[in-house]
Coordinates of C-alpha atoms in Angstrom, one line a residue:
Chain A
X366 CA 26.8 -23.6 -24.4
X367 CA 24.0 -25.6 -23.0
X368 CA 23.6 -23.4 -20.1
X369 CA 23.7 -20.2 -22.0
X370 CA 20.7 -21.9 -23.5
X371 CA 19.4 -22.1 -20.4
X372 CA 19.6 -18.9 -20.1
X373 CA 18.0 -17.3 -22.9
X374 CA 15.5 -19.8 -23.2
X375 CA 13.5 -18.0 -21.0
X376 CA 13.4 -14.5 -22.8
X377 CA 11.3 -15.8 -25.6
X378 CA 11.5 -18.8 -26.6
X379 CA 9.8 -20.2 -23.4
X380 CA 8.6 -16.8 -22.2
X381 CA 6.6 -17.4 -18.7
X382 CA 4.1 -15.1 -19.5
X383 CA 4.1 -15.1 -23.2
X384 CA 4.8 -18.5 -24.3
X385 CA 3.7 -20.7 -21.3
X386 CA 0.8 -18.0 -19.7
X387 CA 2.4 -18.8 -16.2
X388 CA 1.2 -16.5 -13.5
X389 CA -1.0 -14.2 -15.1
X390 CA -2.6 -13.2 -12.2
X391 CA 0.4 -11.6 -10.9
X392 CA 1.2 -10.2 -14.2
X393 CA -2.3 -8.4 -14.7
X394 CA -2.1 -7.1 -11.4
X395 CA 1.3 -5.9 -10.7
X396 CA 1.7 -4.0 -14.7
X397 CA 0.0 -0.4 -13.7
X398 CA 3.4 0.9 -14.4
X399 CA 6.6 -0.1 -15.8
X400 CA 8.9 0.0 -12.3
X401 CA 6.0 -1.2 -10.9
X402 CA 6.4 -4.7 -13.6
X403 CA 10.3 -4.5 -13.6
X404 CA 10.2 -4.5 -9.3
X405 CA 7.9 -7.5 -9.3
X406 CA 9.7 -9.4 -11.8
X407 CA 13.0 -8.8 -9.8
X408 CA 11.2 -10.1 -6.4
X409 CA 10.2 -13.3 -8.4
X410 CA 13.5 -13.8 -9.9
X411 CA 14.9 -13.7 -6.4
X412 CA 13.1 -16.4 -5.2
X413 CA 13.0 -18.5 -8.6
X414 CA 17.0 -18.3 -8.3
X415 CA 16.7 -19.4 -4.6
X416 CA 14.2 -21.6 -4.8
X417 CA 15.9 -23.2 -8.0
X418 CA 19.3 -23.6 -6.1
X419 CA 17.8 -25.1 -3.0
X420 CA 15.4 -27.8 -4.7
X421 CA 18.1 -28.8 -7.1
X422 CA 20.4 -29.2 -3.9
X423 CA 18.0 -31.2 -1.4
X424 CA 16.0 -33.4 -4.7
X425 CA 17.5 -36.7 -3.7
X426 CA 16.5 -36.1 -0.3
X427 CA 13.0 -35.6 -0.6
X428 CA 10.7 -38.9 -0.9
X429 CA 8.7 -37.8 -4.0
X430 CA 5.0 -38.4 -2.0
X431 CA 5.7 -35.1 -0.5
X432 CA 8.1 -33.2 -2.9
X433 CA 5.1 -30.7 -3.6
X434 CA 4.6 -29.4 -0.1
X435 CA 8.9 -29.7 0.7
X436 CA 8.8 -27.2 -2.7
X437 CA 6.3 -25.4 -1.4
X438 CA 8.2 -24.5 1.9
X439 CA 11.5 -24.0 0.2
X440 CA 9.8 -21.0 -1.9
X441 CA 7.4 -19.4 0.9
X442 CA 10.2 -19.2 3.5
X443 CA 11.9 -17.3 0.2
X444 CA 8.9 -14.9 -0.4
X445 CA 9.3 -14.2 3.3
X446 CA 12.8 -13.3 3.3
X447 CA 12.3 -10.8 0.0
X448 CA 8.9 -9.7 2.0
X449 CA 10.9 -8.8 4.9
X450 CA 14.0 -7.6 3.1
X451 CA 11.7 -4.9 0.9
X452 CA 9.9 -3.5 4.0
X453 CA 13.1 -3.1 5.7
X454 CA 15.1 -1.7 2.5
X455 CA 12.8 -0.8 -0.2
X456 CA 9.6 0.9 1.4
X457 CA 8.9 3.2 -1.3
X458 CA 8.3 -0.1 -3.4
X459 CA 7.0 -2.2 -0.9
X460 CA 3.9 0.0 -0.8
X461 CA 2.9 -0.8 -4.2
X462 CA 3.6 -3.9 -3.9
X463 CA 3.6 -5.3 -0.8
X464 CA 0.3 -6.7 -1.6
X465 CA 1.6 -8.9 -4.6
X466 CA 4.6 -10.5 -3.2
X467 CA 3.1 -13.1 -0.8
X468 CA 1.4 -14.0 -4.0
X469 CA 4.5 -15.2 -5.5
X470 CA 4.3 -18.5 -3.5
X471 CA 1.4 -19.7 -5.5
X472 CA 2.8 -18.2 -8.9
X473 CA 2.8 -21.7 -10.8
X474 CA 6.4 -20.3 -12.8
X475 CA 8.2 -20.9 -9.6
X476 CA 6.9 -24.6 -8.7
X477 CA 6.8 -25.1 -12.1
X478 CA 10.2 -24.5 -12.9
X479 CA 11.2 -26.3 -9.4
X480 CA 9.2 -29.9 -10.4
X481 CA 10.1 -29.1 -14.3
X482 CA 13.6 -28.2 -14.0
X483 CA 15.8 -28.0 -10.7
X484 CA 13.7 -31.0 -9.3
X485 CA 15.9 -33.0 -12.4
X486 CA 19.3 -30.7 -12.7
X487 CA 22.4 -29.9 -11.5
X488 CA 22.9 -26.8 -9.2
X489 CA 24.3 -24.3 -11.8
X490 CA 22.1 -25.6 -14.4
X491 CA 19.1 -24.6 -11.7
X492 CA 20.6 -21.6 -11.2
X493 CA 20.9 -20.2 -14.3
X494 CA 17.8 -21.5 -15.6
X495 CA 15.8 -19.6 -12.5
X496 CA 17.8 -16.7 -13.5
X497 CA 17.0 -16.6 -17.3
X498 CA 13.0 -17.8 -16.8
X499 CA 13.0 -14.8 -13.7
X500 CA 14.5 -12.2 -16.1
X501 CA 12.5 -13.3 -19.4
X502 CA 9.1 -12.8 -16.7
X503 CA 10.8 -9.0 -15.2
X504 CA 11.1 -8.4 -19.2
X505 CA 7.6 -8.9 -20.2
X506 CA 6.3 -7.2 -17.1
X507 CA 8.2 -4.6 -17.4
X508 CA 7.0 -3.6 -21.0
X509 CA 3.5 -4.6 -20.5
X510 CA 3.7 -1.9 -17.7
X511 CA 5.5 0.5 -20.0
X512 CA 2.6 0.5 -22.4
X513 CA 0.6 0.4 -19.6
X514 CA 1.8 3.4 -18.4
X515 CA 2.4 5.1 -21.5
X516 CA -1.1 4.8 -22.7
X517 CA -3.0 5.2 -19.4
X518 CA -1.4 8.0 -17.4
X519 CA 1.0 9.7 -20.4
X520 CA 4.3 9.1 -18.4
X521 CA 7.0 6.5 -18.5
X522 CA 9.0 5.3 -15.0
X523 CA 6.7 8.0 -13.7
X524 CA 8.5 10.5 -15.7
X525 CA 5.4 12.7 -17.1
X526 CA 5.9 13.1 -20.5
X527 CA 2.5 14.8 -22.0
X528 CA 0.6 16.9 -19.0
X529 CA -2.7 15.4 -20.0
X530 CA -5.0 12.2 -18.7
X531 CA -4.5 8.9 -20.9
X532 CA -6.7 6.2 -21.8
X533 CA -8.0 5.7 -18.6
X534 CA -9.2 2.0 -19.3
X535 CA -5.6 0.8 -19.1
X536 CA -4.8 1.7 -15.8
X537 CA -7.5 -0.2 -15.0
X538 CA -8.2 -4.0 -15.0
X539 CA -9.2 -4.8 -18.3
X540 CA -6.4 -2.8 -19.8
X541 CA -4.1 -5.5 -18.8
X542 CA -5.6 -8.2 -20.7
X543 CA -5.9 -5.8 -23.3
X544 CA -2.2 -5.3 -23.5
X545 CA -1.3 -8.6 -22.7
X546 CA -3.7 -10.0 -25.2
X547 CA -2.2 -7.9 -28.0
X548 CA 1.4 -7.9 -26.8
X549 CA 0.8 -12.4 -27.1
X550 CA 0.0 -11.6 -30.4
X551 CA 2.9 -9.8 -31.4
X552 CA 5.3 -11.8 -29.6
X553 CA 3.7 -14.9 -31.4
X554 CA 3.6 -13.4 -34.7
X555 CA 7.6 -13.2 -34.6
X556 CA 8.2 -16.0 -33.1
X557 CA 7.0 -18.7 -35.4
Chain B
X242 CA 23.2 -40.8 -4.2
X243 CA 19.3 -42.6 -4.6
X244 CA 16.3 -41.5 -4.4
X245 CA 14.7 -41.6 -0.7
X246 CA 11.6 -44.0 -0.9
X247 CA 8.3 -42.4 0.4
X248 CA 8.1 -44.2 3.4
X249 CA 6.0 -42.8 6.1
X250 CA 9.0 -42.1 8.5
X251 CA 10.9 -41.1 5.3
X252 CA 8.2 -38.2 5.0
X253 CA 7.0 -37.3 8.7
X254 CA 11.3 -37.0 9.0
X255 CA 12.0 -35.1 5.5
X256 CA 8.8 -32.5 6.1
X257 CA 10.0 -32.2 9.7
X258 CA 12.9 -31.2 8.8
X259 CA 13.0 -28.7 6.0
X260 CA 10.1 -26.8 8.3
X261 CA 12.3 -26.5 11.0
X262 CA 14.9 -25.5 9.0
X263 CA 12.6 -22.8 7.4
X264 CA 11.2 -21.5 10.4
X265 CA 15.1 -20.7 11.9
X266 CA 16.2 -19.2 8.7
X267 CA 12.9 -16.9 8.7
X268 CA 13.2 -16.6 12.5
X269 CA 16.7 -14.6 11.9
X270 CA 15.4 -12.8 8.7
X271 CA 12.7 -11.3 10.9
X272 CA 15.0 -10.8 13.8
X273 CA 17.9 -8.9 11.7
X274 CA 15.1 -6.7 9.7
X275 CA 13.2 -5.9 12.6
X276 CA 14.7 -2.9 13.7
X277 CA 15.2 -1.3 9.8
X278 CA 11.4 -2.2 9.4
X279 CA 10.6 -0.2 12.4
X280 CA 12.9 2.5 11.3
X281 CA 11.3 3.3 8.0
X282 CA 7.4 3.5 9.6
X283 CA 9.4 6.2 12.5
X284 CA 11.2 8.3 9.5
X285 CA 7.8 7.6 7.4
X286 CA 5.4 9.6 10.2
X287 CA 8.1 12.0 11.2
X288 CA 8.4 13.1 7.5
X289 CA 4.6 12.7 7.2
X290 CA 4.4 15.4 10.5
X291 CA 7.2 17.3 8.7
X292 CA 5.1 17.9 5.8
X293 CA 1.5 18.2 7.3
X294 CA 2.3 21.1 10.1
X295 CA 4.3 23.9 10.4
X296 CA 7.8 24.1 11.4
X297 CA 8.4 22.6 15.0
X298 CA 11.0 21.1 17.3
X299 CA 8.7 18.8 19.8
X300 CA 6.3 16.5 20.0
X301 CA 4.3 17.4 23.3
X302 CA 1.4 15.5 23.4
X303 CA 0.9 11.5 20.9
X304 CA -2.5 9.9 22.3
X305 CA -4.6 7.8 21.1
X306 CA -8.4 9.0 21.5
X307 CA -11.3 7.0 21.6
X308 CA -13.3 8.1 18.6
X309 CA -17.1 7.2 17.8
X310 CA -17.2 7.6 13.8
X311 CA -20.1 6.4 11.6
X312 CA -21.0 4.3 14.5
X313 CA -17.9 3.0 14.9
X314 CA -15.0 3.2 17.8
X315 CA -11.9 3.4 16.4
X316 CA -8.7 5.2 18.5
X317 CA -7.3 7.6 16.7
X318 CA -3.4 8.7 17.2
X319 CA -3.5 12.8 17.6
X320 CA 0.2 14.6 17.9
X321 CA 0.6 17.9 19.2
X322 CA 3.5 20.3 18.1
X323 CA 5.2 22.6 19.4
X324 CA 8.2 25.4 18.8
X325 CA 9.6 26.5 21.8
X326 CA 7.0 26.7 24.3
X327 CA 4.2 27.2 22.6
X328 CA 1.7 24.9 20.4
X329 CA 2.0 25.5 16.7
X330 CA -0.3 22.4 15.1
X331 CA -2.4 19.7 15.8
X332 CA -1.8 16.8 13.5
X333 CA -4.6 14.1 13.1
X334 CA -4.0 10.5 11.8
X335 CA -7.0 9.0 10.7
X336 CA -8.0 6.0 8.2
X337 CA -11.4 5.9 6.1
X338 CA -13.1 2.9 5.2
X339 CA -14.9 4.6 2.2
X340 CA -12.0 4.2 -0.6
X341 CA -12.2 2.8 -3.7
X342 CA -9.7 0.0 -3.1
X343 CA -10.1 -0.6 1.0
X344 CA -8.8 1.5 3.8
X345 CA -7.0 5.1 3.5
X346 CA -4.6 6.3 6.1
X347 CA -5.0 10.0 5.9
X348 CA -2.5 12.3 8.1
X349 CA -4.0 15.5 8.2
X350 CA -2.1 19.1 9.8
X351 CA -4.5 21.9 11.6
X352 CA -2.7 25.0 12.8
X353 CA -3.8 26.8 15.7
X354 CA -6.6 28.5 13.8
X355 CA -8.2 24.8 13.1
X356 CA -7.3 25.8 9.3
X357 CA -5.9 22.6 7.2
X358 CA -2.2 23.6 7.3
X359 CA -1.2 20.2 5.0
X360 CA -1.9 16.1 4.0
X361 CA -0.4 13.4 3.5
X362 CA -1.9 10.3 2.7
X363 CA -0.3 7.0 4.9
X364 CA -1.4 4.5 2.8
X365 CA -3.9 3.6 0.1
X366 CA -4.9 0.9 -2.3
X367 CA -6.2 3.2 -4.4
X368 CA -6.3 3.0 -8.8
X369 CA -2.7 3.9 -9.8
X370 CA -2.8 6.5 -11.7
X371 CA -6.6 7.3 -10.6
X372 CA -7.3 7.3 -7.3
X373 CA -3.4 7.1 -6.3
X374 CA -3.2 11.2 -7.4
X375 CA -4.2 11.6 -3.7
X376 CA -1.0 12.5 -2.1
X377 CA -0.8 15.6 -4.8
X378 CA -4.0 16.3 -6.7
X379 CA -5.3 18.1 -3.2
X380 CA -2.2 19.5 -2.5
X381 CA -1.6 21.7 -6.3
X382 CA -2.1 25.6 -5.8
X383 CA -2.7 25.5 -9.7
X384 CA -5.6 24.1 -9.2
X385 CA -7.7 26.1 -6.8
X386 CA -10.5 24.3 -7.0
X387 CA -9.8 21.1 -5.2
X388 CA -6.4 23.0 -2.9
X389 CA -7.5 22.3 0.4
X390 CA -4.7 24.1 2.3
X391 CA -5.6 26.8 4.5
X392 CA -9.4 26.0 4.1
X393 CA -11.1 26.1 7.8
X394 CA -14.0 22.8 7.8
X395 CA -16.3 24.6 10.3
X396 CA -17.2 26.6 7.0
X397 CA -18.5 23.8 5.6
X398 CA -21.9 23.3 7.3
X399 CA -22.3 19.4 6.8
X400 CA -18.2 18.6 6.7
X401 CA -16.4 19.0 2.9
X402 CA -17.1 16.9 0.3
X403 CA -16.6 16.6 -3.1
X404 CA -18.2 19.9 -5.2
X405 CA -18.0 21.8 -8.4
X406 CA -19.0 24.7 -6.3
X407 CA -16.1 26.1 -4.1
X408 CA -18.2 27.4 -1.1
X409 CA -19.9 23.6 -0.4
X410 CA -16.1 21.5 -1.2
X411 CA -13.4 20.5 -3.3
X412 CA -13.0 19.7 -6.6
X413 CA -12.6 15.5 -7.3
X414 CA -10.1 14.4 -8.5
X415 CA -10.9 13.6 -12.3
X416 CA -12.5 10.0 -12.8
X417 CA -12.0 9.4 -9.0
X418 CA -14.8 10.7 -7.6
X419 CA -14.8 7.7 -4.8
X420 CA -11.2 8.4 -3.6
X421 CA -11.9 11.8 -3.4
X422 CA -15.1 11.0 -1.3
X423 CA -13.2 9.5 1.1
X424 CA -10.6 11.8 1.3
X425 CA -13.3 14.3 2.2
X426 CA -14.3 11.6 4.5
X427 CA -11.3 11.1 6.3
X428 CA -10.5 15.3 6.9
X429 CA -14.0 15.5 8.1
X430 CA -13.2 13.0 10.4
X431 CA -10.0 14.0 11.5
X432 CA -11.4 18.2 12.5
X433 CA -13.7 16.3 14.4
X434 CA -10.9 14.6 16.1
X435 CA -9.4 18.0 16.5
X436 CA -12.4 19.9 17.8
X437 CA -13.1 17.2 20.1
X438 CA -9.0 16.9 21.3
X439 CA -8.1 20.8 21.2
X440 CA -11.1 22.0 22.1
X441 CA -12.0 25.1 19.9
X442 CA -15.2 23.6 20.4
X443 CA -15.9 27.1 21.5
X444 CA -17.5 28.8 18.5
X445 CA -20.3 26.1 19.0
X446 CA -22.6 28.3 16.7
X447 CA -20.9 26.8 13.7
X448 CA -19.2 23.7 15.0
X449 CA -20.3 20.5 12.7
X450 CA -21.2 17.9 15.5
X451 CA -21.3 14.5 14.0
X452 CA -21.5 13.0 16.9
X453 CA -21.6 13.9 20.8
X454 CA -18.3 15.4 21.5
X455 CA -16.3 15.6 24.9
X456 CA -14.9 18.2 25.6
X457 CA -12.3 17.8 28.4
X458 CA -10.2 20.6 27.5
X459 CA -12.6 23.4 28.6
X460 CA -12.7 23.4 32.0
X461 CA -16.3 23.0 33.0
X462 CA -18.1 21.7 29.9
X463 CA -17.9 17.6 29.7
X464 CA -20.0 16.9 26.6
X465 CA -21.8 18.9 23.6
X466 CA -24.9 16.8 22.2
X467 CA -26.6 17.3 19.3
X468 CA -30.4 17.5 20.3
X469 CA -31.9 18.0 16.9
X470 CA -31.0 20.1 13.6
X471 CA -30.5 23.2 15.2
X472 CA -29.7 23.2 18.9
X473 CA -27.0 21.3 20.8
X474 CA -27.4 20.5 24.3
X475 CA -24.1 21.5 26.8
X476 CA -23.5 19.7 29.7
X477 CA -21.7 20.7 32.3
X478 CA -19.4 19.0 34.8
X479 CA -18.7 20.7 38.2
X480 CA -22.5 22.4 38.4
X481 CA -23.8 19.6 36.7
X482 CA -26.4 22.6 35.2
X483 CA -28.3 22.2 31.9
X484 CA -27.4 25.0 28.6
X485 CA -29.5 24.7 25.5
X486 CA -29.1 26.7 22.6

């Protein structure tokens, strides 16, 4: 019960992006398109799961003084790994992205939820938390692409659904805080 | 089990350790994706060549020329082609600095004639959904205008660029007018790699000479210079004799 609250805490109730605004850069920048969102939130779920496990495993072994740059280790040898893994596995991806994922060491959702959450939980509790707060971030990335996408190049998952040019402005930079801005809105709205 | 206290050997031990420990584990990451990374760049630029030339069943020729280009050296990778015997394309790989989001790694296909026989663009950082149309926007026979397959550059007095009008370039792509620039850039670029490399630098009446060329695949000529707006000096290497036309 109290880890399927875990769980879904992270879908809206304590949304990374909408709720807590954690690692926006990543979200404005990744969002041009909705596989574009989903693929980054995956890569970050990756590591928050890993991360998560590891820093809930080695806590009591870390002298708190330097617990911050142990964490920090922990999840840039993970970015690493997924870096490594996607050029070898996923190239089509990794060339959109490729320039995003080293970012995810500094996201603050992944150190945050290590020095919030595993740094003072069990292993499974880690775990799933990581996997909820990772798949709660994929979700809003993925539909902030989506209407990204929709509205700026007419297509969805690059399926071309109108054979016209969009609002341009949303491909672009300021269409993500554009779409961010409003979808905050909404998601506050409901959520009160 | 308690807490470790923050004593100085406590940390120098505890950041020692998990370092280590990450540097092994990303020492065999590296070490078991090595090879697949490599893999994918191979199958990339053989399905890049695939696409950019026409049908062949060797590689004879993968140097890398010295190039002088807006005033800088850069070495630029040049494939030849054949089918059988003979030579069937000349395939180019060049990057331009002049994109809208940093460098583009263009991979342009010439046949024998020195006529554009295909493009494919290695890698951008280019506007999805703007700039990003690259790969395909050039590459659409609906759309004459900007289809630059089959289009010989030594037409195009002062290299292609980006044009309404058909006879001076292609058509941008629309609200990427900077990408498109430097996609004209970088095929500019690479038939100037290809005159220099193949050496059809013999119709010198309508060559585009950016630069001083040399030539070492004619036998006697070692360099064309540009002397001024209309003449071009040719020197030559076993008389050591003066041409100017």
């Amino acid at each position: 019960m109290n880890n399927w609250k875990n769980f879904t805490k992270g879908f809206i109730k304590e949304n990374p992006v909408l709720i807590m605004l954690l690692g926006c850069c990543p979200t404005l920048g990744t969002t041009t398109s909705a596989i574009n969102g989903l693929s980054m939130g995956l890569a970050t779920t990756f590591v928050l799961v890993c991360s998560n496990i590891v820093i809930s495993l080695i806590k009591n072994l870390i002298p708190d003084k330097v617990r911050i740059p142990s964490y920090i280790v922990v999840i840039a040898s993970f970015v690493t790994v997924i870096d490594l893994l996607m050029q070898a596995y996923l190239p089509g991806i990794y060339e959109t992205l490729g320039l995003f994922i080293p970012l995810i060491v500094v996201n603050c959702i992944v150190l945050g939820r290590a020095e919030a959450f595993a740094s003072k939980n069990g292993v499974w509790a880690s775990c799933v938390d990581g996997l909820g707060m990772g798949l709660g971030y994929a979700l809003a990335l993925m539909i902030l692409g989506a209407v990204r996408e929709i509205l700026g190049s007419l297509s969805i998952f690059g399926w071309q659904f109108i054979q016209a040019d969009g609002i341009l402005v949303f491909v672009l930079a300021p269409g993500a805080f554009f779409g961010l801005a409003y979808f905050i809105a909404v998601v506050r709205r409901f959520n009160k | 089990m308690a807490k470790k206290q923050s004593s100085l050997i406590n940390m120098v031990l505890t950041l020692f350790v998990i370092t280590t420990v990450a540097a092994v584990a990303l020492g065999f990451v590296y070490y078991f994706t090595k090879e697949p990374i490599d893999n994918v760049k191979k199958e990339k630029l053989a399905n890049a060549l695939k696409e950019v030339l026409p049908e062949f069943d060797s590689i004879t020729a993968k140097d890398k020329i010295p190039f002088e280009w807006d005033k800088k050296l850069d070495t630029v990778p040049v494939f030849k082609v054949s089918k059988g015997d003979t030579q069937v394309g000349t395939a180019v790989e060049v990057i331009t600095h002049k994109g809208f989001g940093g460098d583009v790694k263009l991979l342009v296909g010439f046949d024998n004639d020195g006529r554009i026989f295909g493009y494919s663009v290695l890698e951008h950082k280019e506007t999805a959904g703007l700039g990003s149309k690259m790969g395909t926007w050039f590459n659409d026979t609906a759309r004459q205008s900007s289809y630059v397959k089959g289009r010989d550059l030594k037409d195009y007095k002062d290299g292609i660029k980006v044009s309404k009008d058909d006879k001076d370039g292609i058509d941008a792509i629309t609200a990427a007018t900077i990408s498109s620039r430097a996609f004209c850039d970088a095929l500019n670029k690479a038939y100037a790699v290809y005159v220099n490399t193949v050496g059809s630098c013999v119709s010198t009446d309508t060559l585009i000479i950016k630069d001083d060329l040399k030539c070492d695949t004619l036998t006697n000529v070692s360099t064309i210079r540009k002397t001024d707006e209309n003449s071009i000096e040719v020197t030559f290497k076993e008389e050591g004799g003066q041409d100017n036309e």
